[in-house]
CSV table of C-alpha atoms (C1' of nucleotides) in Angstrom, one decimal:
chain,number,residue,atom,x,y,z
A,260,MET,CA,0.0,0.0,0.0
A,261,GLU,CA,2.1,2.8,-1.2
A,262,THR,CA,0.3,6.1,-1.7
A,263,LEU,CA,-2.6,7.6,0.3
A,264,ARG,CA,-4.7,7.3,-2.9
A,265,GLU,CA,-4.1,3.6,-3.2
A,266,ARG,CA,-4.9,3.1,0.5
A,267,LYS,CA,-8.1,5.0,0.1
A,268,LYS,CA,-9.1,3.0,-2.9
A,269,GLN,CA,-8.4,-0.2,-1.1
A,270,ARG,CA,-10.5,0.9,1.8
A,271,THR,CA,-13.4,1.8,-0.3
A,272,ARG,CA,-13.3,-1.5,-2.2
A,273,ASP,CA,-13.1,-3.4,1.1
A,274,ALA,CA,-15.9,-1.5,2.6
A,275,LEU,CA,-18.1,-2.1,-0.5
A,276,LEU,CA,-17.2,-5.8,-0.5
A,277,HIS,CA,-18.0,-6.3,3.1
A,278,ALA,CA,-21.2,-4.2,3.0
A,279,ALA,CA,-22.4,-6.1,0.0
A,280,LEU,CA,-21.7,-9.6,1.5
A,281,GLU,CA,-23.2,-8.6,4.8
A,282,LEU,CA,-26.3,-7.3,3.1
A,283,PHE,CA,-26.6,-10.2,0.7
A,284,THR,CA,-26.4,-12.8,3.4
A,285,THR,CA,-28.8,-11.2,5.7
A,286,ARG,CA,-31.4,-9.7,3.4
A,287,GLY,CA,-30.9,-11.9,0.3
A,288,TYR,CA,-29.2,-11.1,-2.9
A,289,GLU,CA,-32.2,-9.9,-5.0
A,290,ALA,CA,-33.6,-8.0,-2.1
A,291,THR,CA,-30.4,-6.0,-1.8
A,292,THR,CA,-30.1,-3.2,-4.4
A,293,VAL,CA,-26.8,-1.7,-5.5
A,294,ASP,CA,-28.0,1.6,-4.1
A,295,ASP,CA,-28.3,-0.1,-0.7
A,296,VAL,CA,-24.7,-1.2,-0.8
A,297,ALA,CA,-23.5,2.2,-2.0
A,298,ALA,CA,-25.5,3.9,0.7
A,299,ALA,CA,-24.1,1.7,3.4
A,300,VAL,CA,-20.6,2.8,2.4
A,301,ASP,CA,-21.8,6.4,1.7
A,302,VAL,CA,-20.6,6.5,-1.9
A,303,SER,CA,-22.6,7.0,-5.1
A,304,GLN,CA,-24.0,4.1,-7.1
A,305,ARG,CA,-21.7,5.1,-9.9
A,306,THR,CA,-18.7,4.6,-7.7
A,307,PHE,CA,-19.8,1.1,-6.8
A,308,PHE,CA,-19.7,0.3,-10.5
A,309,ARG,CA,-16.3,1.7,-10.8
A,310,TYR,CA,-15.0,-0.9,-8.4
A,311,PHE,CA,-17.1,-3.9,-9.5
A,312,ALA,CA,-18.3,-4.5,-13.0
A,313,SER,CA,-21.6,-5.8,-11.8
A,314,LYS,CA,-23.7,-6.7,-8.7
A,315,GLU,CA,-22.9,-10.3,-9.5
A,316,GLU,CA,-19.1,-9.7,-9.4
A,317,VAL,CA,-19.1,-8.6,-5.8
A,318,ALA,CA,-20.9,-11.8,-4.9
A,319,PHE,CA,-18.1,-13.9,-6.4
A,320,VAL,CA,-15.1,-12.1,-5.1
A,321,VAL,CA,-14.3,-14.7,-2.5
A,322,GLN,CA,-15.2,-17.6,-4.8
A,323,HIS,CA,-12.8,-16.2,-7.3
A,324,MET,CA,-10.0,-16.6,-4.8
A,325,THR,CA,-10.9,-20.2,-4.1
A,326,GLU,CA,-11.1,-21.0,-7.8
A,327,ALA,CA,-7.7,-19.5,-8.4
A,328,ALA,CA,-6.3,-21.5,-5.4
A,329,PHE,CA,-7.6,-24.7,-6.8
A,330,VAL,CA,-6.1,-24.1,-10.2
A,331,GLU,CA,-2.8,-23.4,-8.6
A,332,GLY,CA,-3.2,-26.5,-6.4
A,333,VAL,CA,-3.6,-28.7,-9.5
A,334,ARG,CA,-0.7,-27.0,-11.2
A,335,ALA,CA,1.5,-27.8,-8.2
A,336,ARG,CA,0.8,-31.5,-8.1
A,337,PRO,CA,3.8,-33.8,-8.7
A,338,ALA,CA,4.1,-35.0,-12.3
A,339,HIS,CA,4.0,-38.7,-11.4
A,340,GLU,CA,0.4,-38.5,-10.2
A,341,ALA,CA,-2.3,-39.7,-12.6
A,342,PRO,CA,-4.8,-37.1,-13.6
A,343,MET,CA,-7.6,-38.1,-11.4
A,344,GLU,CA,-5.3,-38.6,-8.5
A,345,ALA,CA,-3.9,-35.1,-8.9
A,346,LEU,CA,-7.3,-33.6,-9.0
A,347,ARG,CA,-8.3,-35.5,-5.9
A,348,GLN,CA,-5.3,-34.4,-4.0
A,349,ALA,CA,-5.6,-30.8,-5.1
A,350,VAL,CA,-9.1,-30.7,-3.7
A,351,VAL,CA,-8.7,-32.7,-0.5
A,352,ASP,CA,-5.7,-30.8,0.8
A,353,GLY,CA,-6.5,-27.6,-0.9
A,354,TRP,CA,-9.2,-26.8,1.7
A,355,ASP,CA,-6.7,-25.9,4.4
A,356,ARG,CA,-4.7,-23.4,2.3
A,357,LEU,CA,-8.1,-22.1,1.1
A,358,HIS,CA,-9.3,-21.6,4.6
A,359,GLU,CA,-6.2,-19.4,5.4
A,360,ALA,CA,-6.4,-17.4,2.2
A,361,VAL,CA,-10.1,-16.7,2.6
A,362,SER,CA,-9.9,-15.7,6.2
A,363,ALA,CA,-7.4,-13.0,5.4
A,364,VAL,CA,-10.1,-11.2,3.5
A,365,VAL,CA,-13.4,-12.0,5.1
A,366,PRO,CA,-14.5,-14.0,8.2
A,367,VAL,CA,-14.8,-17.7,7.1
A,368,GLU,CA,-18.3,-17.8,8.4
A,369,LEU,CA,-19.3,-15.1,6.0
A,370,TYR,CA,-17.7,-17.1,3.2
A,371,LEU,CA,-19.8,-20.1,4.1
A,372,ARG,CA,-23.0,-18.1,4.3
A,373,MET,CA,-22.2,-16.6,0.9
A,374,TYR,CA,-21.6,-20.1,-0.5
A,375,GLN,CA,-25.0,-21.3,0.7
A,376,LEU,CA,-26.6,-18.1,-0.7
A,377,ILE,CA,-25.1,-18.8,-4.1
A,378,GLU,CA,-26.4,-22.4,-4.0
A,379,SER,CA,-29.8,-21.2,-3.1
A,380,THR,CA,-30.2,-18.2,-5.4
A,381,PRO,CA,-31.0,-19.2,-9.0
A,382,VAL,CA,-29.2,-16.4,-10.7
A,383,LEU,CA,-26.1,-16.9,-8.6
A,384,LEU,CA,-26.2,-20.6,-9.0
A,385,ALA,CA,-26.3,-20.2,-12.8
A,386,ALA,CA,-23.3,-17.8,-12.7
A,387,HIS,CA,-21.5,-20.2,-10.4
A,388,LEU,CA,-21.9,-23.1,-12.8
A,389,ARG,CA,-20.7,-21.0,-15.7
A,390,ARG,CA,-17.7,-19.9,-13.8
A,391,SER,CA,-17.0,-23.5,-12.9
A,392,MET,CA,-17.0,-24.4,-16.5
A,393,GLU,CA,-14.3,-21.8,-17.1
A,394,VAL,CA,-12.2,-23.3,-14.4
A,395,GLU,CA,-12.8,-26.8,-15.9
A,396,GLU,CA,-11.4,-25.6,-19.1
A,397,LYS,CA,-8.2,-24.2,-17.4
A,398,ILE,CA,-7.7,-27.5,-15.5
A,399,ALA,CA,-8.2,-29.6,-18.6
A,400,ARG,CA,-5.4,-27.6,-20.3
A,401,ILE,CA,-3.1,-28.1,-17.4
A,402,LEU,CA,-3.8,-31.8,-17.3
A,403,ALA,CA,-3.2,-32.0,-21.1
A,404,GLU,CA,0.1,-30.4,-20.7
A,405,ARG,CA,1.2,-32.5,-17.8
A,406,GLU,CA,0.4,-35.7,-19.8
A,407,GLY,CA,1.7,-34.3,-23.1
A,408,VAL,CA,-1.6,-34.7,-25.0
A,409,ASP,CA,-3.5,-32.1,-27.1
A,410,VAL,CA,-6.7,-30.8,-25.6
A,411,ASP,CA,-8.2,-30.2,-29.0
A,412,THR,CA,-7.8,-33.6,-30.4
A,413,ASP,CA,-7.8,-35.8,-27.3
A,414,PRO,CA,-11.1,-35.6,-25.4
A,415,ARG,CA,-9.6,-37.3,-22.3
A,416,PRO,CA,-8.5,-34.2,-20.4
A,417,ARG,CA,-11.9,-32.5,-20.7
A,418,LEU,CA,-13.7,-35.7,-19.9
A,419,VAL,CA,-11.8,-36.4,-16.7
A,420,VAL,CA,-12.3,-32.9,-15.6
A,421,ALA,CA,-16.0,-32.9,-16.4
A,422,VAL,CA,-16.5,-36.2,-14.5
A,423,PHE,CA,-14.5,-34.9,-11.5
A,424,ALA,CA,-16.4,-31.6,-11.6
A,425,GLY,CA,-19.7,-33.4,-11.6
A,426,VAL,CA,-18.7,-35.3,-8.5
A,427,ILE,CA,-17.5,-32.1,-6.8
A,428,ARG,CA,-20.8,-30.4,-7.6
A,429,VAL,CA,-22.8,-33.2,-6.0
A,430,THR,CA,-20.5,-33.1,-3.0
A,431,GLU,CA,-20.8,-29.3,-2.7
A,432,ARG,CA,-24.6,-29.4,-2.9
A,433,GLN,CA,-24.9,-32.2,-0.4
A,434,TRP,CA,-22.6,-30.3,2.0
A,435,SER,CA,-24.4,-27.0,1.5
A,436,THR,CA,-27.8,-28.5,2.3
A,437,GLY,CA,-26.6,-30.6,5.2
A,438,GLU,CA,-26.0,-29.6,8.7
A,439,ASP,CA,-22.3,-29.9,9.2
A,440,PHE,CA,-20.5,-27.0,7.6
A,441,SER,CA,-17.1,-27.8,8.9
A,442,LEU,CA,-14.0,-28.3,6.8
A,443,GLU,CA,-13.8,-31.9,8.1
A,444,ALA,CA,-17.3,-32.6,6.7
A,445,ILE,CA,-16.5,-31.4,3.2
A,446,ARG,CA,-13.2,-33.2,3.1
A,447,GLU,CA,-14.7,-36.4,4.3
A,448,LEU,CA,-17.7,-36.1,1.9
A,449,THR,CA,-15.3,-35.4,-1.0
A,450,ALA,CA,-13.2,-38.4,-0.4
A,451,ARG,CA,-16.2,-40.7,0.1
A,452,TYR,CA,-18.0,-39.5,-3.0
A,453,LEU,CA,-14.9,-39.8,-5.2
A,454,ASP,CA,-14.6,-43.4,-3.9
A,455,GLN,CA,-18.2,-44.1,-4.8
A,456,VAL,CA,-17.9,-43.2,-8.5
A,457,GLY,CA,-16.4,-46.4,-9.6
A,458,PRO,CA,-19.0,-48.6,-7.9
A,459,ALA,CA,-21.8,-46.3,-9.0
A,460,LEU,CA,-20.7,-46.5,-12.6
A,461,ALA,CA,-20.0,-50.2,-12.7
A,462,GLY,CA,-23.1,-50.8,-10.8
A,463,ASP,CA,-25.6,-53.4,-10.5
A,464,TRP,CA,-27.0,-51.6,-7.5
A,465,ARG,CA,-29.6,-54.1,-6.8
A,466,ALA,CA,-27.0,-56.8,-5.9
A,467,PRO,CA,-27.0,-57.6,-2.2
B,234,MET,CA,-57.8,-25.2,-31.0
B,235,GLU,CA,-61.3,-24.6,-29.8
B,236,THR,CA,-62.4,-21.0,-29.7
B,237,LEU,CA,-61.2,-18.0,-31.9
B,238,ARG,CA,-59.7,-16.5,-28.8
B,239,GLU,CA,-57.5,-19.5,-28.2
B,240,ARG,CA,-56.4,-19.6,-31.8
B,241,LYS,CA,-55.5,-16.0,-31.7
B,242,LYS,CA,-53.5,-16.4,-28.6
B,243,GLN,CA,-51.6,-19.4,-30.0
B,244,ARG,CA,-50.8,-17.4,-33.2
B,245,THR,CA,-49.5,-14.4,-31.2
B,246,ARG,CA,-47.3,-16.8,-29.0
B,247,ASP,CA,-46.0,-18.5,-32.1
B,248,ALA,CA,-45.3,-15.2,-33.8
B,249,LEU,CA,-43.4,-13.9,-30.8
B,250,LEU,CA,-41.4,-17.1,-30.4
B,251,HIS,CA,-40.4,-17.2,-34.1
B,252,ALA,CA,-39.6,-13.5,-34.2
B,253,ALA,CA,-37.5,-13.8,-31.1
B,254,LEU,CA,-35.5,-16.8,-32.2
B,255,GLU,CA,-35.0,-15.3,-35.7
B,256,LEU,CA,-33.8,-12.0,-34.2
B,257,PHE,CA,-31.6,-13.7,-31.5
B,258,THR,CA,-29.9,-15.9,-34.1
B,259,THR,CA,-29.2,-13.2,-36.6
B,260,ARG,CA,-28.5,-10.1,-34.4
B,261,GLY,CA,-27.4,-11.8,-31.2
B,262,TYR,CA,-29.2,-12.3,-27.9
B,263,GLU,CA,-28.0,-9.2,-26.1
B,264,ALA,CA,-28.3,-7.0,-29.2
B,265,THR,CA,-32.0,-7.8,-29.4
B,266,THR,CA,-34.3,-5.9,-27.1
B,267,VAL,CA,-37.7,-7.2,-26.0
B,268,ASP,CA,-39.1,-4.1,-27.8
B,269,ASP,CA,-37.6,-5.3,-31.0
B,270,VAL,CA,-39.3,-8.6,-30.7
B,271,ALA,CA,-42.6,-7.0,-29.8
B,272,ALA,CA,-42.3,-4.5,-32.6
B,273,ALA,CA,-41.7,-7.3,-35.1
B,274,VAL,CA,-45.0,-8.9,-34.1
B,275,ASP,CA,-46.7,-5.5,-33.7
B,276,VAL,CA,-47.7,-6.0,-30.1
B,277,SER,CA,-46.8,-4.0,-27.1
B,278,GLN,CA,-43.8,-4.9,-24.9
B,279,ARG,CA,-46.3,-5.6,-22.1
B,280,THR,CA,-48.0,-8.2,-24.2
B,281,PHE,CA,-44.6,-10.0,-24.8
B,282,PHE,CA,-44.3,-10.4,-21.0
B,283,ARG,CA,-47.8,-11.8,-20.7
B,284,TYR,CA,-46.7,-14.7,-22.9
B,285,PHE,CA,-43.2,-15.2,-21.6
B,286,ALA,CA,-42.0,-14.6,-18.1
B,287,SER,CA,-38.7,-13.2,-19.3
B,288,LYS,CA,-36.5,-12.6,-22.4
B,289,GLU,CA,-34.6,-15.7,-21.3
B,290,GLU,CA,-37.6,-17.9,-21.3
B,291,VAL,CA,-38.3,-17.5,-25.1
B,292,ALA,CA,-34.7,-18.4,-25.8
B,293,PHE,CA,-35.2,-21.8,-24.0
B,294,VAL,CA,-38.6,-22.8,-25.3
B,295,VAL,CA,-37.3,-25.3,-27.7
B,296,GLN,CA,-34.6,-26.5,-25.2
B,297,HIS,CA,-37.4,-27.1,-22.8
B,298,MET,CA,-38.9,-29.6,-25.2
B,299,THR,CA,-35.7,-31.5,-25.6
B,300,GLU,CA,-35.2,-31.6,-21.9
B,301,ALA,CA,-38.6,-33.0,-21.3
B,302,ALA,CA,-38.1,-35.5,-24.1
B,303,PHE,CA,-34.9,-36.8,-22.6
B,304,VAL,CA,-36.5,-37.2,-19.2
B,305,GLU,CA,-39.3,-39.2,-20.7
B,306,GLY,CA,-36.8,-41.2,-22.7
B,307,VAL,CA,-35.0,-42.3,-19.5
B,308,ARG,CA,-38.3,-43.1,-17.8
B,309,ALA,CA,-39.2,-45.3,-20.7
B,310,ARG,CA,-36.0,-47.5,-20.6
B,311,PRO,CA,-36.6,-51.1,-19.7
B,312,ALA,CA,-36.0,-51.9,-16.1
B,313,HIS,CA,-33.3,-54.5,-16.7
B,314,GLU,CA,-30.8,-51.9,-18.0
B,315,ALA,CA,-28.1,-50.7,-15.6
B,316,PRO,CA,-28.3,-47.0,-14.8
B,317,MET,CA,-25.5,-45.9,-17.0
B,318,GLU,CA,-26.7,-48.0,-19.9
B,319,ALA,CA,-30.2,-46.6,-19.6
B,320,LEU,CA,-28.9,-43.0,-19.8
B,321,ARG,CA,-26.8,-43.8,-22.7
B,322,GLN,CA,-29.6,-45.4,-24.7
B,323,ALA,CA,-32.0,-42.6,-23.8
B,324,VAL,CA,-29.6,-40.1,-25.3
B,325,VAL,CA,-28.4,-42.0,-28.3
B,326,ASP,CA,-31.7,-43.0,-29.6
B,327,GLY,CA,-33.5,-39.9,-28.2
B,328,TRP,CA,-32.1,-37.8,-30.9
B,329,ASP,CA,-34.4,-39.0,-33.6
B,330,ARG,CA,-37.7,-38.5,-31.6
B,331,LEU,CA,-36.3,-35.1,-30.7
B,332,HIS,CA,-35.7,-34.2,-34.2
B,333,GLU,CA,-39.3,-34.8,-35.0
B,334,ALA,CA,-40.8,-33.1,-32.0
B,335,VAL,CA,-38.7,-30.1,-32.6
B,336,SER,CA,-39.3,-29.8,-36.3
B,337,ALA,CA,-43.0,-29.6,-35.6
B,338,VAL,CA,-42.5,-26.3,-33.8
B,339,VAL,CA,-39.5,-24.6,-35.5
B,340,PRO,CA,-37.2,-25.5,-38.4
B,341,VAL,CA,-34.5,-27.8,-37.1
B,342,GLU,CA,-31.9,-25.5,-38.5
B,343,LEU,CA,-33.2,-22.7,-36.3
B,344,TYR,CA,-33.0,-25.0,-33.3
B,345,LEU,CA,-29.4,-25.7,-34.1
B,346,ARG,CA,-28.5,-22.1,-34.5
B,347,MET,CA,-30.2,-21.3,-31.3
B,348,TYR,CA,-28.2,-24.1,-29.6
B,349,GLN,CA,-25.0,-22.6,-30.7
B,350,LEU,CA,-26.1,-19.2,-29.6
B,351,ILE,CA,-26.8,-20.5,-26.1
B,352,GLU,CA,-23.3,-22.1,-26.0
B,353,SER,CA,-21.7,-18.8,-27.1
B,354,THR,CA,-23.6,-16.3,-25.0
B,355,PRO,CA,-22.5,-16.2,-21.4
B,356,VAL,CA,-25.8,-15.4,-19.8
B,357,LEU,CA,-27.6,-18.1,-21.8
B,358,LEU,CA,-24.9,-20.6,-21.1
B,359,ALA,CA,-25.2,-19.9,-17.4
B,360,ALA,CA,-29.0,-20.4,-17.6
B,361,HIS,CA,-28.5,-23.5,-19.7
B,362,LEU,CA,-26.3,-25.0,-17.0
B,363,ARG,CA,-28.7,-24.3,-14.2
B,364,ARG,CA,-31.5,-25.8,-16.2
B,365,SER,CA,-29.4,-28.9,-16.9
B,366,MET,CA,-28.9,-29.2,-13.2
B,367,GLU,CA,-32.6,-29.3,-12.6
B,368,VAL,CA,-32.9,-32.0,-15.3
B,369,GLU,CA,-30.1,-33.9,-13.5
B,370,GLU,CA,-32.1,-33.9,-10.3
B,371,LYS,CA,-35.1,-35.3,-12.0
B,372,ILE,CA,-33.1,-38.0,-13.7
B,373,ALA,CA,-31.4,-38.9,-10.4
B,374,ARG,CA,-34.8,-39.5,-8.8
B,375,ILE,CA,-36.0,-41.6,-11.7
B,376,LEU,CA,-32.9,-43.8,-11.5
B,377,ALA,CA,-33.2,-44.1,-7.7
B,378,GLU,CA,-36.7,-45.3,-8.1
B,379,ARG,CA,-35.8,-47.8,-10.8
B,380,GLU,CA,-33.1,-49.3,-8.7
B,381,GLY,CA,-35.0,-49.0,-5.5
B,382,VAL,CA,-32.6,-46.8,-3.5
B,383,ASP,CA,-33.2,-43.6,-1.7
B,384,VAL,CA,-31.8,-40.4,-3.4
B,385,ASP,CA,-31.3,-38.7,-0.1
B,386,THR,CA,-29.1,-41.3,1.6
B,387,ASP,CA,-27.5,-43.1,-1.3
B,388,PRO,CA,-25.3,-40.7,-3.4
B,389,ARG,CA,-25.0,-43.1,-6.3
B,390,PRO,CA,-28.0,-41.9,-8.4
B,391,ARG,CA,-26.8,-38.3,-8.3
B,392,LEU,CA,-23.2,-39.3,-8.9
B,393,VAL,CA,-24.0,-41.3,-12.0
B,394,VAL,CA,-26.1,-38.6,-13.4
B,395,ALA,CA,-23.5,-35.9,-12.7
B,396,VAL,CA,-20.8,-38.0,-14.3
B,397,PHE,CA,-23.0,-38.7,-17.3
B,398,ALA,CA,-24.1,-35.0,-17.6
B,399,GLY,CA,-20.4,-34.0,-17.5
B,400,VAL,CA,-19.7,-36.2,-20.5
B,401,ILE,CA,-22.7,-35.0,-22.4
B,402,ARG,CA,-21.7,-31.4,-21.8
B,403,VAL,CA,-18.2,-32.0,-23.2
B,404,THR,CA,-19.8,-33.7,-26.1
B,405,GLU,CA,-22.3,-30.9,-26.8
B,406,ARG,CA,-19.5,-28.3,-26.6
B,407,GLN,CA,-17.3,-30.2,-28.9
B,408,TRP,CA,-20.2,-30.6,-31.4
B,409,SER,CA,-21.3,-27.0,-31.2
B,410,THR,CA,-17.8,-25.7,-31.9
B,411,GLY,CA,-17.1,-28.2,-34.6
B,412,GLU,CA,-18.1,-28.2,-38.2
B,413,ASP,CA,-20.5,-31.1,-38.6
B,414,PHE,CA,-23.9,-30.2,-37.1
B,415,SER,CA,-25.6,-33.3,-38.3
B,416,LEU,CA,-27.5,-35.8,-36.1
B,417,GLU,CA,-25.1,-38.5,-37.1
B,418,ALA,CA,-22.2,-36.4,-35.8
B,419,ILE,CA,-23.6,-35.8,-32.4
B,420,ARG,CA,-24.7,-39.4,-32.1
B,421,GLU,CA,-21.3,-40.7,-33.0
B,422,LEU,CA,-19.6,-38.2,-30.7
B,423,THR,CA,-21.7,-39.1,-27.8
B,424,ALA,CA,-21.1,-42.8,-28.2
B,425,ARG,CA,-17.3,-42.3,-28.6
B,426,TYR,CA,-17.0,-40.0,-25.6
B,427,LEU,CA,-19.0,-42.3,-23.4
B,428,ASP,CA,-16.6,-45.1,-24.3
B,429,GLN,CA,-13.6,-43.0,-23.5
B,430,VAL,CA,-14.6,-42.3,-20.0
B,431,GLY,CA,-13.4,-45.6,-18.6
B,432,PRO,CA,-9.9,-45.3,-20.2
B,433,ALA,CA,-9.7,-41.6,-19.3
B,434,LEU,CA,-10.4,-42.3,-15.6
B,435,ALA,CA,-8.3,-45.4,-15.3
B,436,GLY,CA,-5.6,-43.7,-17.2
B,437,ASP,CA,-2.0,-43.8,-17.5
B,438,TRP,CA,-2.2,-41.7,-20.6
B,439,ARG,CA,1.4,-41.7,-21.2
B,440,ALA,CA,1.6,-45.4,-21.8
B,441,PRO,CA,2.2,-46.3,-25.5
C,261,DT,C1',4.3,26.0,-0.6
C,262,DT,C1',2.0,26.5,-4.5
C,263,DG,C1',0.5,25.5,-9.0
C,264,DT,C1',-0.2,22.0,-12.4
C,265,DC,C1',-1.6,17.5,-13.8
C,266,DA,C1',-4.0,13.3,-13.2
C,267,DA,C1',-6.9,10.2,-10.7
C,268,DT,C1',-11.3,9.7,-8.2
C,269,DT,C1',-15.8,10.9,-7.5
C,270,DG,C1',-20.7,12.7,-7.8
C,271,DT,C1',-24.4,14.2,-10.7
C,272,DC,C1',-27.3,13.6,-14.4
C,273,DA,C1',-29.4,11.7,-18.2
C,274,DG,C1',-30.6,7.5,-20.5
C,275,DC,C1',-31.1,2.3,-22.0
C,276,DC,C1',-33.2,-2.0,-21.1
C,277,DA,C1',-35.6,-5.8,-18.5
C,278,DC,C1',-39.5,-6.2,-15.9
C,279,DT,C1',-44.0,-5.2,-13.0
C,280,DG,C1',-48.4,-3.0,-11.5
C,281,DT,C1',-52.4,-0.5,-12.7
C,282,DC,C1',-56.2,0.9,-15.3
C,283,DA,C1',-59.0,1.8,-19.1
C,284,DC,C1',-60.4,0.0,-23.6
C,285,DT,C1',-61.6,-3.4,-27.0
C,286,DA,C1',-63.1,-7.6,-28.7
C,287,DA,C1',-64.7,-12.5,-28.0
C,288,DT,C1',-68.0,-15.2,-25.4
C,289,DC,C1',-72.0,-16.3,-22.9
C,290,DT,C1',-77.1,-15.8,-21.8
D,159,DA,C1',-78.5,-7.6,-28.0
D,160,DG,C1',-76.6,-6.8,-23.7
D,161,DA,C1',-73.7,-8.4,-19.9
D,162,DT,C1',-69.5,-10.6,-18.9
D,163,DT,C1',-64.8,-11.8,-19.3
D,164,DA,C1',-60.3,-12.2,-21.5
D,165,DG,C1',-56.6,-9.9,-23.8
D,166,DT,C1',-54.3,-5.7,-24.9
D,167,DG,C1',-52.2,-1.0,-24.9
D,168,DA,C1',-50.6,3.0,-22.5
D,169,DC,C1',-48.3,4.7,-18.7
D,170,DA,C1',-45.7,5.1,-14.7
D,171,DG,C1',-42.1,3.2,-11.9
D,172,DT,C1',-38.0,0.1,-10.2
D,173,DG,C1',-33.4,-1.7,-10.5
D,174,DG,C1',-29.1,-2.8,-13.0
D,175,DC,C1',-25.9,-0.6,-15.7
D,176,DT,C1',-23.3,3.0,-18.9
D,177,DG,C1',-21.6,7.4,-20.9
D,178,DA,C1',-20.5,12.2,-20.3
D,179,DC,C1',-19.1,16.1,-17.8
D,180,DA,C1',-17.8,18.8,-14.0
D,181,DA,C1',-16.0,19.1,-9.3
D,182,DT,C1',-12.8,17.5,-6.0
D,183,DT,C1',-8.7,15.6,-4.1
D,184,DG,C1',-4.1,13.5,-4.1
D,185,DA,C1',0.7,13.5,-6.5
D,186,DC,C1',4.6,15.8,-7.9
D,187,DA,C1',7.7,19.4,-9.4
D,188,DA,C1',9.2,24.1,-9.5
DNA sequence: TTGTCAATTGTCAGCCACTGTCACTAATCT
DNA sequence: AGATTAGTGACAGTGGCTGACAATTGACAA
């Protein structure tokens, strides 16, 4: 934080972010207007839009960090791990680093509430899914490079990532509608669900 | 079509739908205003919103039919098929029935253009993904019932569906960005990608 | 320190999606 | 034919978002 100007800007941005998340999670996303957020920080609506391109964008600021952390997590996996293994490890032990990174910006509890809000607000859920797709594309390219194949001719990178993402989405949803919002819960759920994929696919579920 | 009133309504709805799709696919979704659509049919903007809850809704009218058709397709699969097999069959031979159902409402070519527009327009893509999630939930419940398990305690139905949906999404995307928009192309691509899932997951891709 | 330049902000005007209200017209029913 | 009801247009208003311009405030050099 060099100059006074930069510090002021940072403060305004932080204030807007916090006011927005606080209002969103208490009143609801749709029920909160951009004017409300701006008023809470005592700046004009126009200023809000100079810091955030859209109302949606504020809602995803923290998510954005977690997405980036995951991508880096995958990139950092040792080369000898098979693709699926690398993804699994990146998620399972990515939660801790995530926890730290997030809590430096907002209270973790606020992040969790925001996550549930996203899952339960149709417009936000839609945006979340689209963002996830973009992340998937990045991951697919990373895997392709790791394994020395071409993303555009070999479908395997995108397929693995899509399958993995599907499982994660089911996991997230289960977690966000459950009762235990702890890190342990999500970690355990992730591991368990990933283990179930094989059996589920192979499945004759009716067997004893 | 009983009364004159009903016929008139149907005609207005059709006209709005066609005008909307035509404008969307030529000018682009965002570049088309609801006023444009209403003007093209010579009704007021207010009337447009009496037929469609939102601008988005018109864009998905045809998609909505295909989604419903797929759900019915799965429901109709013989009980002896394993879950994954049932899904695969429902998709692969669902395309033909789909083709007919769609062409009764709009030219197939318009449907294809609309599909590509959805894939390439961020807001529409987001909406599409959320809708797909709702379809996934329905399918998961159907599978659970077929196999006699409980969706809320056994994760397998949702997992299988999520994995399958992931593959289908990769397929759709590949198809929509490719050059061959024929039914044969999508059918072949679907079959091929589904076959690749096993190898991709198991994978040591670097093996000769 | 002060004057100049550049960055930040507020104000205002306007577009577009969407909603409520009310009066008017045209189809339907008796 | 007259009363009823459904469908429509006109209008006003809200909320997200953008462009333009002017006022303010910090940065930096003379």
